[in-house]
Coordinates of C-alpha atoms and ligand atoms in Angstrom, one line a residue:
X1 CA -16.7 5.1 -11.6
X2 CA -17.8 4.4 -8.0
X3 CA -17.7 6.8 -5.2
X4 CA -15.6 5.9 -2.4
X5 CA -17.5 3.9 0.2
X6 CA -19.1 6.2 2.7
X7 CA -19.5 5.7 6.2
X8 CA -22.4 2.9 7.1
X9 CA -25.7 4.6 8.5
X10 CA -25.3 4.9 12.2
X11 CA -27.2 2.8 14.8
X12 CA -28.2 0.2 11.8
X13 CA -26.1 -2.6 13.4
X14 CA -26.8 -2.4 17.3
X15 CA -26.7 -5.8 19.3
X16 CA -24.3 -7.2 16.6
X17 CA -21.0 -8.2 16.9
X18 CA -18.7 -8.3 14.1
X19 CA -15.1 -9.4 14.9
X20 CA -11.7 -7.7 12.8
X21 CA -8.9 -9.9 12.6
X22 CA -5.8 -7.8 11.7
X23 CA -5.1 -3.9 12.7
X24 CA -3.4 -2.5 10.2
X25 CA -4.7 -0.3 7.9
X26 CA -7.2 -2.0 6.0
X27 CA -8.6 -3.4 9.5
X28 CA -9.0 -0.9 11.6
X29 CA -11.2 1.0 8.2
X30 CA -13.6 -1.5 8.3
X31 CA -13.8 -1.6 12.3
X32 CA -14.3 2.0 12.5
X33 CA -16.8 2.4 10.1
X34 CA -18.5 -0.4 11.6
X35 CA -18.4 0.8 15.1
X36 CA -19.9 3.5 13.5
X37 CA -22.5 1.8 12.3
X38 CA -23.3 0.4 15.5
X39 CA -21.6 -2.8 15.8
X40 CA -19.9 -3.9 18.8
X41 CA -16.7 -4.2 17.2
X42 CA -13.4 -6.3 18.4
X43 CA -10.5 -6.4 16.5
X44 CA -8.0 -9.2 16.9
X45 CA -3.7 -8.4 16.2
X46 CA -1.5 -10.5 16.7
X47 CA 1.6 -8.1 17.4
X48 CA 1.9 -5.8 20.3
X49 CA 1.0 -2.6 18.1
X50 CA -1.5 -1.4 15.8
X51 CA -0.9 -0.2 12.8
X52 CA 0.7 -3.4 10.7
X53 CA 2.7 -1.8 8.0
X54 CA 2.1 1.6 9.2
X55 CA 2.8 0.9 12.5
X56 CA 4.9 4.0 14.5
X57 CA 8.3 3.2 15.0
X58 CA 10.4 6.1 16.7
X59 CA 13.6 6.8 18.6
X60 CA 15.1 10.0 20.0
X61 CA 12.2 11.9 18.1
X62 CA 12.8 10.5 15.4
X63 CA 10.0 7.9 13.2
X64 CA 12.2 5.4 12.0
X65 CA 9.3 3.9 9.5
X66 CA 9.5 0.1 7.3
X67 CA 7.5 2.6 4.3
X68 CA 7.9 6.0 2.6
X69 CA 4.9 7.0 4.4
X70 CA 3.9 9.4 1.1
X71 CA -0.4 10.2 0.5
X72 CA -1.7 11.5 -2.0
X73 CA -3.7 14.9 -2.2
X74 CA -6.4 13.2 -3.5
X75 CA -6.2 10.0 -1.6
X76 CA -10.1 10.2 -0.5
X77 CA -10.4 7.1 1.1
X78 CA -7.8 8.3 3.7
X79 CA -8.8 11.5 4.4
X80 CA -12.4 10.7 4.3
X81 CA -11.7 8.4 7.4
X82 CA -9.6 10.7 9.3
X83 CA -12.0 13.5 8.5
X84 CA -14.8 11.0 9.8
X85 CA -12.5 10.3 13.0
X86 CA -11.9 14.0 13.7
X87 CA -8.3 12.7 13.2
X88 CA -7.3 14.9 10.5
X89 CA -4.6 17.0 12.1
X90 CA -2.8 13.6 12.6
X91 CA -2.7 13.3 8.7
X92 CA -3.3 17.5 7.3
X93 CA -2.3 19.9 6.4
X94 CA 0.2 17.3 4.0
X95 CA 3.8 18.0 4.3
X96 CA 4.6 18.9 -0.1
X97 CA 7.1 16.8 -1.2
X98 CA 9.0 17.2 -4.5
X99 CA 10.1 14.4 -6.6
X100 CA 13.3 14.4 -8.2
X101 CA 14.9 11.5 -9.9
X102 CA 18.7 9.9 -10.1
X103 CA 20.0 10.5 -13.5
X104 CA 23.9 9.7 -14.8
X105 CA 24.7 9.6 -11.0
X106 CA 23.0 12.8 -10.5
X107 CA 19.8 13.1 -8.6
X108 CA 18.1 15.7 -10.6
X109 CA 14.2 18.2 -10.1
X110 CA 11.5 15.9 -12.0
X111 CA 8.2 16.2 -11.2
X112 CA 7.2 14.7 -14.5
X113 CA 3.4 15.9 -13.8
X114 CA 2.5 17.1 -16.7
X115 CA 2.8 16.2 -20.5
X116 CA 5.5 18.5 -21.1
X117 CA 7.0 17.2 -17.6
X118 CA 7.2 13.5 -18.4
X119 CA 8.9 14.6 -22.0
X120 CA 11.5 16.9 -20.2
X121 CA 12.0 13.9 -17.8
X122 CA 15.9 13.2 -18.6
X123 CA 16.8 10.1 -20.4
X124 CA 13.2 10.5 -22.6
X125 CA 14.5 10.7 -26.4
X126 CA 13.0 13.1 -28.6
X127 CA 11.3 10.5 -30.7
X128 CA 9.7 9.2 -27.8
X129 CA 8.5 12.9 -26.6
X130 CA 6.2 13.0 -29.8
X131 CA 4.7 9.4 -29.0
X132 CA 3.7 10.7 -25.5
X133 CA 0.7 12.4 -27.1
X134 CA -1.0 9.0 -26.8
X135 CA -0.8 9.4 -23.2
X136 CA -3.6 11.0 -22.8
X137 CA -6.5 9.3 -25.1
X138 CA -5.2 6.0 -23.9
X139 CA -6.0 7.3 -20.3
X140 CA -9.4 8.4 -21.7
X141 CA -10.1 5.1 -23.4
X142 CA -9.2 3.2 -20.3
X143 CA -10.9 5.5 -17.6
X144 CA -14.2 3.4 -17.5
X145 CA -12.7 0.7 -16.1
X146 CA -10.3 2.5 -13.9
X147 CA -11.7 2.3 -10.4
X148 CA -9.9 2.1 -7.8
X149 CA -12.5 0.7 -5.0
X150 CA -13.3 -2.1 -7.4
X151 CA -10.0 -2.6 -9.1
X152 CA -11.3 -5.7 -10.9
X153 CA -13.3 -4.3 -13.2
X154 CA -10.1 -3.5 -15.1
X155 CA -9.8 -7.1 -16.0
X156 CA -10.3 -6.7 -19.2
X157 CA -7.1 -4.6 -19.4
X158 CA -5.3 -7.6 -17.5
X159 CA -3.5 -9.2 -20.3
X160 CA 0.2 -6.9 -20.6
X161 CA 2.9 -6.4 -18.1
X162 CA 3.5 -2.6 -18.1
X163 CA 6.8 -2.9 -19.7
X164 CA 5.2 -4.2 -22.6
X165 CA 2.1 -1.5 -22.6
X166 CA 4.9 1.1 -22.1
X167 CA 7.2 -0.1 -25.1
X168 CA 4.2 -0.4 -27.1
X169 CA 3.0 2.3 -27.1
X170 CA 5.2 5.2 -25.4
X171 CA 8.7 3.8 -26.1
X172 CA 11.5 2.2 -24.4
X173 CA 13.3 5.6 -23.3
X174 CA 9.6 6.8 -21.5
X175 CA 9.4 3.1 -19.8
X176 CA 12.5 3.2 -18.7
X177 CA 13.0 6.7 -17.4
X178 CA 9.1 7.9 -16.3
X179 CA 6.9 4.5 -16.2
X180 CA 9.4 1.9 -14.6
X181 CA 10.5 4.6 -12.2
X182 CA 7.2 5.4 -11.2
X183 CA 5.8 1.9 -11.3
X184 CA 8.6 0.6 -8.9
X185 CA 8.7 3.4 -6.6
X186 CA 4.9 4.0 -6.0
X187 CA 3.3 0.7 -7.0
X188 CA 6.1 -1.3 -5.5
X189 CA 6.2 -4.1 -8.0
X190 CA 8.7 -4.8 -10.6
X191 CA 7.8 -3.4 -14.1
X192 CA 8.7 -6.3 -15.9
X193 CA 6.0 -8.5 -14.2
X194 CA 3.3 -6.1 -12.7
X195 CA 0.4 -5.6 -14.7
X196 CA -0.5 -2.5 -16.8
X197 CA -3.5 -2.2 -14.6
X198 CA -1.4 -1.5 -11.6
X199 CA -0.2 1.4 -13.2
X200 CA -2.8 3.0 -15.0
X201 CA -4.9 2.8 -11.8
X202 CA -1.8 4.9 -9.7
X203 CA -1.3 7.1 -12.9
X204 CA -5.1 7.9 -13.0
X205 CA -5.2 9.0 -9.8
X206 CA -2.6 10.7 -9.5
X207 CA -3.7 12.3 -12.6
X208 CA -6.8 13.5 -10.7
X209 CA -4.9 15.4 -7.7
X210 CA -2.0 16.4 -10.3
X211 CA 0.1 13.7 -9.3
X212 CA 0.6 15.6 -6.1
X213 CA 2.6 13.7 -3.4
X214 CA 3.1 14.7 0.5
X215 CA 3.6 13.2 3.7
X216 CA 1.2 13.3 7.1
X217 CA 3.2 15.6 9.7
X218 CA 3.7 12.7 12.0
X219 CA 3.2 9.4 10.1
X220 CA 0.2 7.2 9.5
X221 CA 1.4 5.5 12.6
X222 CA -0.8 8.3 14.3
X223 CA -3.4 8.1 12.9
X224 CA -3.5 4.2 13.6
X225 CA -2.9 4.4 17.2
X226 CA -5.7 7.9 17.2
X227 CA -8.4 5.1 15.6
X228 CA -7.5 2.3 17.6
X229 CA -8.2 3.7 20.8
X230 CA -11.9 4.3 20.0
X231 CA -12.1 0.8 19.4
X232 CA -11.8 -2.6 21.7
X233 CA -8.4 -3.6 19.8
X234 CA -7.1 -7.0 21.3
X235 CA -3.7 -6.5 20.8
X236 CA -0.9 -9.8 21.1
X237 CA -3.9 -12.3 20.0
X238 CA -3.3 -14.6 17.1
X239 CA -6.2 -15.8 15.1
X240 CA -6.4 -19.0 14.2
X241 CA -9.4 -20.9 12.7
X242 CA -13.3 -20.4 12.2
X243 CA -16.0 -22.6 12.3
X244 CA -19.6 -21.8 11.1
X245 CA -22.0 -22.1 13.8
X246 CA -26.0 -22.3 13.6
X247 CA -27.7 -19.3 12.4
X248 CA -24.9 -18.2 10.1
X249 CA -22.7 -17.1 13.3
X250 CA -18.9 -17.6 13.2
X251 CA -17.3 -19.0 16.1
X252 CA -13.1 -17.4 16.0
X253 CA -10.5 -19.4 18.0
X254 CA -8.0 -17.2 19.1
X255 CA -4.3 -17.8 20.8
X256 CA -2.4 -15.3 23.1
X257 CA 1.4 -16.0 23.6
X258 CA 2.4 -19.0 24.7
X259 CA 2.2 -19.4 28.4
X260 CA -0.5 -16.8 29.4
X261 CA -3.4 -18.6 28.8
X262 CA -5.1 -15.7 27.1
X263 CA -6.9 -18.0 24.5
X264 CA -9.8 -16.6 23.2
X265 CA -13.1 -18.0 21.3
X266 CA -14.9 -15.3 19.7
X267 CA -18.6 -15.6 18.5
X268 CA -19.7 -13.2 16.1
X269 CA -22.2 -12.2 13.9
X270 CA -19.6 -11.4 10.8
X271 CA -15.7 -11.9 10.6
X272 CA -13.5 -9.3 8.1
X273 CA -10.6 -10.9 7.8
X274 CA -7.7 -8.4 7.0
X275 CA -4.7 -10.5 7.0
X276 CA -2.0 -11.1 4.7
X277 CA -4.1 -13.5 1.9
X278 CA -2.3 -16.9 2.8
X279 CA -3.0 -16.0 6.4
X280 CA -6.5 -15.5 5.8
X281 CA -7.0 -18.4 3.9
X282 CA -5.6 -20.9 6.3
X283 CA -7.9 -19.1 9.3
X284 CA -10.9 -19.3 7.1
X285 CA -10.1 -22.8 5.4
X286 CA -13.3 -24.6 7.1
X287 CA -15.8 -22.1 5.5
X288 CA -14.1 -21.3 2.0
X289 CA -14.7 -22.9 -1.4
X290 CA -11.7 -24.5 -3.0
X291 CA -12.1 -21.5 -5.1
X292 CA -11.7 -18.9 -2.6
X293 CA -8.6 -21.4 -0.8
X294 CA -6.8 -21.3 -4.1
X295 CA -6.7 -17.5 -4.7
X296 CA -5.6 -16.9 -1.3
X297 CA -2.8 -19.4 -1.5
X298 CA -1.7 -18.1 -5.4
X299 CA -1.7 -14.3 -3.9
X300 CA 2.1 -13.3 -4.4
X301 CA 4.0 -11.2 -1.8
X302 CA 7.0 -9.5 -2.7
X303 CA 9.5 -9.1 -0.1
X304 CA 10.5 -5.8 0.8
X305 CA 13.9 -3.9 2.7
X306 CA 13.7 -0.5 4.0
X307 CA 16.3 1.7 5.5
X308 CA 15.6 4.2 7.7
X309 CA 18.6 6.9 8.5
X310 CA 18.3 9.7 11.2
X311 CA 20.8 12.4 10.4
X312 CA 22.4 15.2 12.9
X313 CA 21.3 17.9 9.7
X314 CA 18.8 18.1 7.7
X315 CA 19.9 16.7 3.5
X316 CA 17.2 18.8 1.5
X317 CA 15.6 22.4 2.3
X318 CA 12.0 20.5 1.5
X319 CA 10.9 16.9 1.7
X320 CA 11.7 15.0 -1.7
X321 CA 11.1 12.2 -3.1
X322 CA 14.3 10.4 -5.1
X323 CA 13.2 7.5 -7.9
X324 CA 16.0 5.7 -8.9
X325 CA 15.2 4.6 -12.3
X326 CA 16.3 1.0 -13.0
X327 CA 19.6 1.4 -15.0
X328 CA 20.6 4.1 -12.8
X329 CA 20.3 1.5 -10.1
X330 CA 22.0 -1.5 -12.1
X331 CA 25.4 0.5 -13.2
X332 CA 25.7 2.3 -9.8
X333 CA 25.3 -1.6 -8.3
X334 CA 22.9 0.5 -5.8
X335 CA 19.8 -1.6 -5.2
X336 CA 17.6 1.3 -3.9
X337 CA 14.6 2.1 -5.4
X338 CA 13.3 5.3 -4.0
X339 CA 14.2 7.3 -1.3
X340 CA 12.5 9.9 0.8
X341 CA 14.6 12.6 2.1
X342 CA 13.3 15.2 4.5
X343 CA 14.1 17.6 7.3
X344 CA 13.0 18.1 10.7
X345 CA 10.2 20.2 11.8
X346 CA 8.4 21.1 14.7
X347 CA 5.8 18.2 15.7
X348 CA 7.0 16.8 12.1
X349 CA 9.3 13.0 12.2
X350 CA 12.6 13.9 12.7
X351 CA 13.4 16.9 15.4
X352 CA 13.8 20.8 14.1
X353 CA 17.6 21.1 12.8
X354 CA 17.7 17.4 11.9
X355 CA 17.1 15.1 9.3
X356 CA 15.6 11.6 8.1
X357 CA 15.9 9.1 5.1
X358 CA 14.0 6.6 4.5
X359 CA 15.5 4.0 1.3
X360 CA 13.6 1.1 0.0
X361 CA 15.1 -1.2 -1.5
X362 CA 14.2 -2.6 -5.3
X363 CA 12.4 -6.0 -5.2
X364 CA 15.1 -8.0 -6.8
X365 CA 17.8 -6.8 -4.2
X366 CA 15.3 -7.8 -1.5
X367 CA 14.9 -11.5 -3.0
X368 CA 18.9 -11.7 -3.8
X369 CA 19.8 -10.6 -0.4
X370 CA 17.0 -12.7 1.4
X371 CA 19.1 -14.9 3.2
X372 CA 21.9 -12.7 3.9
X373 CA 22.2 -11.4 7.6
X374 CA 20.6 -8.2 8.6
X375 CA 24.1 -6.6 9.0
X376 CA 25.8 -7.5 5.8
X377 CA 22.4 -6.1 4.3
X378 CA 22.4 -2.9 6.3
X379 CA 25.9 -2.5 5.3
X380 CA 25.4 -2.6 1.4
X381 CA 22.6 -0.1 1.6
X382 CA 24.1 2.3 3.9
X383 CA 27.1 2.4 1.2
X384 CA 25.0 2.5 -1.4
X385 CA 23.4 5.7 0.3
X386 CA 26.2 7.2 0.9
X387 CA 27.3 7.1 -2.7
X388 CA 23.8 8.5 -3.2
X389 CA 23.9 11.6 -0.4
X390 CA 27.4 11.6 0.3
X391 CA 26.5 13.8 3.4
X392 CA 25.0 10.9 5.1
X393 CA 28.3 9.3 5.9
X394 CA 29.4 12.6 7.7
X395 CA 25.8 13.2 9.4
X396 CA 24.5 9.7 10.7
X397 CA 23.2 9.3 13.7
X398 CA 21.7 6.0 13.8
X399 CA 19.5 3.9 11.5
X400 CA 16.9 0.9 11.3
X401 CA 16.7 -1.9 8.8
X402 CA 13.4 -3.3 8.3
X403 CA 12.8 -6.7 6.7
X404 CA 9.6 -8.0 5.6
X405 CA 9.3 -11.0 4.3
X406 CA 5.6 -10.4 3.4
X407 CA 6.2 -6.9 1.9
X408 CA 4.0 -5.8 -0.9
X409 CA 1.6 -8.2 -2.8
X410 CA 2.5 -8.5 -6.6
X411 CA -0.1 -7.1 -8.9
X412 CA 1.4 -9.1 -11.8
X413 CA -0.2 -10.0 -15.1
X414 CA -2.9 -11.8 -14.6
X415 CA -3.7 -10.8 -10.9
X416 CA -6.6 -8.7 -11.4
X417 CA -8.6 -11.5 -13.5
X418 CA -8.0 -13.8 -10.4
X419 CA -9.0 -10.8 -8.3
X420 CA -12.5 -10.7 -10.1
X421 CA -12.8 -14.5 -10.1
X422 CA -12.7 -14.2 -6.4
X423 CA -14.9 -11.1 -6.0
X424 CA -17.4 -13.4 -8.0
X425 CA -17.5 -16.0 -5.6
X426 CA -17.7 -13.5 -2.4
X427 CA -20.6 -12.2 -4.0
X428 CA -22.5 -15.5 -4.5
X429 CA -21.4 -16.6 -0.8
X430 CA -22.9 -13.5 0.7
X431 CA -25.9 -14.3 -1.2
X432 CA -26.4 -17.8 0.2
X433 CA -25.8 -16.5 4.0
X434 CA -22.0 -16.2 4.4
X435 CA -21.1 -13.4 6.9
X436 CA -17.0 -13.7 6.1
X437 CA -15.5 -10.9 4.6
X438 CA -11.8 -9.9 3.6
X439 CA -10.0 -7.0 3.0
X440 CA -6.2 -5.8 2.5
X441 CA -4.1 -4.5 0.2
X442 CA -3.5 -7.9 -2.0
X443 CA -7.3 -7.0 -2.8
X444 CA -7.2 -3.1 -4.2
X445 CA -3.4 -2.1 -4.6
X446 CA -0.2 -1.9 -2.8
X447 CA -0.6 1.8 -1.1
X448 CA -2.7 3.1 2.1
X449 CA -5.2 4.4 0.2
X450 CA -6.2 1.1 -1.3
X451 CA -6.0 -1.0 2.1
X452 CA -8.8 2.2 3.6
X453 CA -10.5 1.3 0.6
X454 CA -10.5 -2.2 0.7
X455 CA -11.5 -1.5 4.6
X456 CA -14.3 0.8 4.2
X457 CA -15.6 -2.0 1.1
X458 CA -15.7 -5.0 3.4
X459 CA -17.7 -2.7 6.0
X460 CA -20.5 -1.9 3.4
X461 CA -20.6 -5.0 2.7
X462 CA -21.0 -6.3 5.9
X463 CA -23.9 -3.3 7.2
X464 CA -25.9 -4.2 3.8
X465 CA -26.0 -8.1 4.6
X466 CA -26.7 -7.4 8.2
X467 CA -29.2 -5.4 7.7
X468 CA -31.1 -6.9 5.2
X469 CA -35.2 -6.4 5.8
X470 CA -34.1 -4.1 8.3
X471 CA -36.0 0.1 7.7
X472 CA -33.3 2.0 6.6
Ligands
FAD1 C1 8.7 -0.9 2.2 C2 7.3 -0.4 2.0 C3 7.0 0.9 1.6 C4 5.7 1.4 1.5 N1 5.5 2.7 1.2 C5 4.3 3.2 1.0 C6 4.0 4.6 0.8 O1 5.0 5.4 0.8 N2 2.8 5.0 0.6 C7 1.7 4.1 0.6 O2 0.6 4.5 0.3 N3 1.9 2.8 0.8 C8 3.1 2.3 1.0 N4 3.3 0.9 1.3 C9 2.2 0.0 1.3 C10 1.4 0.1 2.6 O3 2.3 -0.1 3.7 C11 0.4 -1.1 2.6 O4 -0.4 -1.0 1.4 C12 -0.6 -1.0 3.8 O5 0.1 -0.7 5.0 C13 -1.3 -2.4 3.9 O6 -2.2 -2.4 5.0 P1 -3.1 -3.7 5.4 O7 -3.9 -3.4 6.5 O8 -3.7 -4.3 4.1 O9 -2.0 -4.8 5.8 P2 -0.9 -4.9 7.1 O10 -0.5 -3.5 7.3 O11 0.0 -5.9 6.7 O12 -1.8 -5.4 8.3 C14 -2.1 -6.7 8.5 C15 -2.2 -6.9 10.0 O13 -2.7 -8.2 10.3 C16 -2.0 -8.7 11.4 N5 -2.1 -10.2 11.4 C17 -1.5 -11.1 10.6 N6 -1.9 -12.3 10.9 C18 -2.7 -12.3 12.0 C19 -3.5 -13.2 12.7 N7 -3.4 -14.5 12.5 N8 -4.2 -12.8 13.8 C20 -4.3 -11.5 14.1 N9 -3.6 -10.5 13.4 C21 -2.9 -10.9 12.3 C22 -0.6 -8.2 11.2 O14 0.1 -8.2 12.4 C23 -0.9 -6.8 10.7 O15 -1.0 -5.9 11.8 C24 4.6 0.5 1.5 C25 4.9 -0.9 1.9 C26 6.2 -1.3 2.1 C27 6.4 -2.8 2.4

């Protein structure tokens, strides 16, 4: 197993310049470790805000996020960096938050941690109980391969869909009540399709902090906009295309919004590119191998809905965490996949006395509902929530949908062999000079942690080839 990436040396990279297109997560990872490192560092977004998916979205007090916003205790790519920022009180001490789970229409405790946990999960038949035994050797058998900063070395595992793996060899009443559950709620794909890797990489680690869950006091938006201003962030500027200059340099052409005139060309040393992957292909098209183009353009997004409710009271005592398991989801007609639930504190998301949901929606309601107009949407799922929390329809205040066409990338079967393919050919490219790197979730796994990961990776990667020759 690999350590996570730690930060670059400092000073190693003065009088380069290394450009970051993209500031969300992943990018602003691999600026700030760079600027650590000694880079001049500029990082190019096209929106108005940092943050991308994690960007901070608030009204009346209240953070009105597109995601659940959950970390986990031992997400250490995510606290190492806001440790390393001296950002941590944006993200610690963790808010706990239970996890319960909707069972025959009743949303019932189930923190399904332990062994005895996931067999008292309700819905799991006895029979099935004595087959979770398994659970643990098959963890132990797969662990070598399990790592989460290079998830495709688990390509050997990439050859069953976790349905399958969990009908196999934990039977259908644990898929369908404990792994589908778990799978769609934290990995965000759908369990019929995503690989088994994809879940035994979120079940291992979760295994390691005791599948603890908990949510920053104010959002990851924070700690976003706390990182981005120690960095020259160029916010409102759209990549567009690279060309490969003499010397190995990379020229980056750049467009403001239309009008202003605020188009920028952008010579660096080294590009990390940090976009969605069809994105980042089509900017780095002149200098990719037909190889690398048809990865990026094969990379799978899943669209995604999110609803996020502010209440007058708060709905729970403590912040929990509600997995609707899919045939809960189907007989109800409900469509939502998980919700977070929590009250107001002091300095927390939602105001003291108050309270927030945030529902997202499953993948399949996303992609039926895709054309339908935000209203109509917003409608079904505030009715479906209401049938969930009936309070909700007594103590709304106001809500937000969020649509994202470009949600979460699909880790299905297959993915992570594709993903080692291409982590083949970045490897022999940096060999023969290249200085273009890219990071993002579609590379490590569809939660923060992986996109710091996948941040803090392209940065070492970019301080060693810099600094080849160079004393250490
Ligand atoms: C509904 C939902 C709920 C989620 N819930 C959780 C959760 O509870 N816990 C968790 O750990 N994870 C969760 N996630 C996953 C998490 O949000 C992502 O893994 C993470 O935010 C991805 O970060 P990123 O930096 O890779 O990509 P993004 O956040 O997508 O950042 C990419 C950035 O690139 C910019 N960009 C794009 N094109 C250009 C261009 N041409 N030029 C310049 N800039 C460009 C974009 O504007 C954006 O800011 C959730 C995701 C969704 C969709």
């Amino acid at each position: 197993m690999s350590a996570h990436p730690a930060p670059p040396t400092r000073g190693r990279l003065r009088d380069r310049t290394v450009a970051v297109v993209g500031a969300g997560l992943a990018g602003l990872r691999a600026a700030s470790a760079l600027a650590a490192a000694g880079a001049r560092v500029v990082v190019v977004e096209a929106g108005d805000r940092v943050g991308g998916k994690a960007v901070l979205d608030s009204r009346d007090g209240f953070s009105l996020d597109r995601t659940l916003q959950l970390v986990g205790y031992e997400d250490a790519s995510l606290l190492r960096w806001a440790r390393e920022c001296s950002l941590s009180e944006s993200l610690l001490p963790l808010r706990p938050v239970a996890s319960a789970q909707l069972h025959r229409g009743r949303i019932v405790p189930c923190d399904a941690r332990s062994l005895g946990e996931i067999a008292r999960t309700p819905g799991v038949r006895l029979r099935d109980r004595f087959r979770l035994l398994r659970l643990p050797r098959l963890m132990d058998r797969y662990a070598p391969l399990l790592d989460p900063v290079h998830p495709e070395r688990a390509a050997a595992l990439d050859f069953r869909s976790v349905r399958d793996w969990a009908d196999l060899y934990l039977g259908a009443s644990v898929r369908e009540h404990f792994v589908a559950p778990r799978a769609a709620a934290e990995t965000l794909g759908d369990p019929h399709e995503l690989s088994r890797v994809a879940f035994l990489l979120h079940w291992q680690q979760s295994r390691r902090g005791a599948g603890r869950l908990g949510i920053a006091p104010s959002g990851l938006g924070e700690l976003a906009d706390g990182v981005a201003a120690t960095l020259e962030v160029r916010t409102g500027l759209r990549a567009r295309q690279l060309k490969e200059l003499d010397g190995g340099r990379l020229a980056l052409e750049c467009s403001g919004p239309e009008g202003t005139g605020a188009d920028a060309v952008l010579e660096v040393d080294a590009l990390v590119l940090t976009t969605p992957a069809a994105e980042a292909g089509r900017i780095a098209a002149s200098a990719v191998t037909p190889a690398e183009r048809d990865f990026l353009a094969a990379v799978r997004f899943g669209p995604r809905v999110a609803l996020a409710v502010a209440t007058e009271r708060p709905l729970t005592g403590l912040p929990q965490l509600v997995r609707i398991p899919h045939v809960e989801g189907e007989a109800s007609g409900c469509g939502i996949e998980a919700m977070l639930v929590e009250p107001g504190v002091p300095g927390g998301r939602a105001p003291e006395g108050s309270g927030l949901v945030t529902a997202v929606a499953s993948q399949r309601f996303a992609e039926l509902r895709a054309n339908d107009p935000d209203e109509q949407v917003e409608k079904a799922l505030l009715s479906a929530l209401e049938r969930l929390l009936p309070r909700v329809a007594t103590t709304r205040r106001f809500q937000r949908l969020h649509r994202d066409p470009v949600g979460v990338p699909r880790f299905e079967v297959g993915a992570y062999n594709a993903l080692a393919r291409f982590q083949r050919v970045q490897q022999d490219r940096r060999a023969l000079g290249r200085r273009l790197y890219f990071a993002g979730d579609y590379l490590s796994g569809p939660r923060f942690e992986d996109a710091v990961a996948s941040g803090a990776r392209a940065a070492e990667a970019v301080v060693q080839d810099l600094t080849v020759g160079q004393p250490a």
